C-alpha atoms as one frame of an Amber mdcrd trajectory, in Angstrom:
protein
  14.927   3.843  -3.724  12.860   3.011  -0.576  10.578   0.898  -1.653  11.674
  -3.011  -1.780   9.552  -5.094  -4.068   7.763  -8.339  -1.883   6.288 -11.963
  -3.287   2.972 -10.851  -1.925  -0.360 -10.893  -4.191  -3.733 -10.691  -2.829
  -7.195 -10.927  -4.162  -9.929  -8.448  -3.959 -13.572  -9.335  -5.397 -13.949
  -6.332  -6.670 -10.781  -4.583  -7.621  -9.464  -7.574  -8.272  -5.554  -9.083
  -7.726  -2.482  -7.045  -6.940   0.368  -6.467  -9.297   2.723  -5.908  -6.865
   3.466  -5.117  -3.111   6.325  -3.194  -1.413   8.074  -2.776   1.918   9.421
   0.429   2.903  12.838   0.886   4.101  13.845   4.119   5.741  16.251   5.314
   8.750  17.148   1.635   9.498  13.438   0.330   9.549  11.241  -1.945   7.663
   7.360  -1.648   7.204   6.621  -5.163   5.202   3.914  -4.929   2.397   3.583
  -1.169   3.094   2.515  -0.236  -0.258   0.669  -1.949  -3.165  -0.831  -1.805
  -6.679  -3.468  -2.827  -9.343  -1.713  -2.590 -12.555  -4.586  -4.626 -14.342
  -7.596  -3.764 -11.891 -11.195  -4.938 -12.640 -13.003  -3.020 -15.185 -15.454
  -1.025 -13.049 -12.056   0.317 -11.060 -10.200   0.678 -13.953  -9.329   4.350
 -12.722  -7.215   2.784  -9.755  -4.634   1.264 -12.400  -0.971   2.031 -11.954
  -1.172   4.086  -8.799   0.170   2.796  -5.490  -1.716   3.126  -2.557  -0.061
   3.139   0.974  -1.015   1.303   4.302  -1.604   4.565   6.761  -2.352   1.504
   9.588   1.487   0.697   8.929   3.274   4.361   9.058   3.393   7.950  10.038
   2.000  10.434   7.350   2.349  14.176   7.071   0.091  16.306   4.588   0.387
  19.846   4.105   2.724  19.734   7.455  -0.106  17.898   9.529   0.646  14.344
  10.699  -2.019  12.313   9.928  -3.746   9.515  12.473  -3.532   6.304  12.226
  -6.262   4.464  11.263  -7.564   1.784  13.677  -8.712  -1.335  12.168  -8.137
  -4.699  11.418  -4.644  -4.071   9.614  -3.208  -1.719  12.774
């Protein structure tokens, strides 16, 4: 119920292109393309299929009750 599907696609040489992107609405904010997935990956990532993976660049994370950094790179 957070998640709001986008138009987005992109291409990855060697995973392949994206099923399907998703912004993230919570406590009256929006992170745009915040989460994404492979539903028909490449066949040498075939494990990857189905599962969403999240931008940490893009939002806070806690695991196990420890907040996570943020990674620093070119999609910060």
């Amino acid at each position: 119920e957070l998640l709001r599907p986008t138009d987005t696609v992109t291409a990855c040489p060697y995973k392949g292109e994206t099923s399907r992107y998703w912004s993230v609405e919570a406590d009256g904010e929006t992170v745009e393309d915040a989460a994404w997935c492979y539903e028909q990956p490449n066949p040498g990532v075939i494990g990857i299929a189905g599962r969403v993976c999240f931008f940490g660049e893009k939002m806070d994370f806690v695991v196990d009750g420890e907040p996570q950094p943020r990674p620093q790179n070119r999609w910060s």
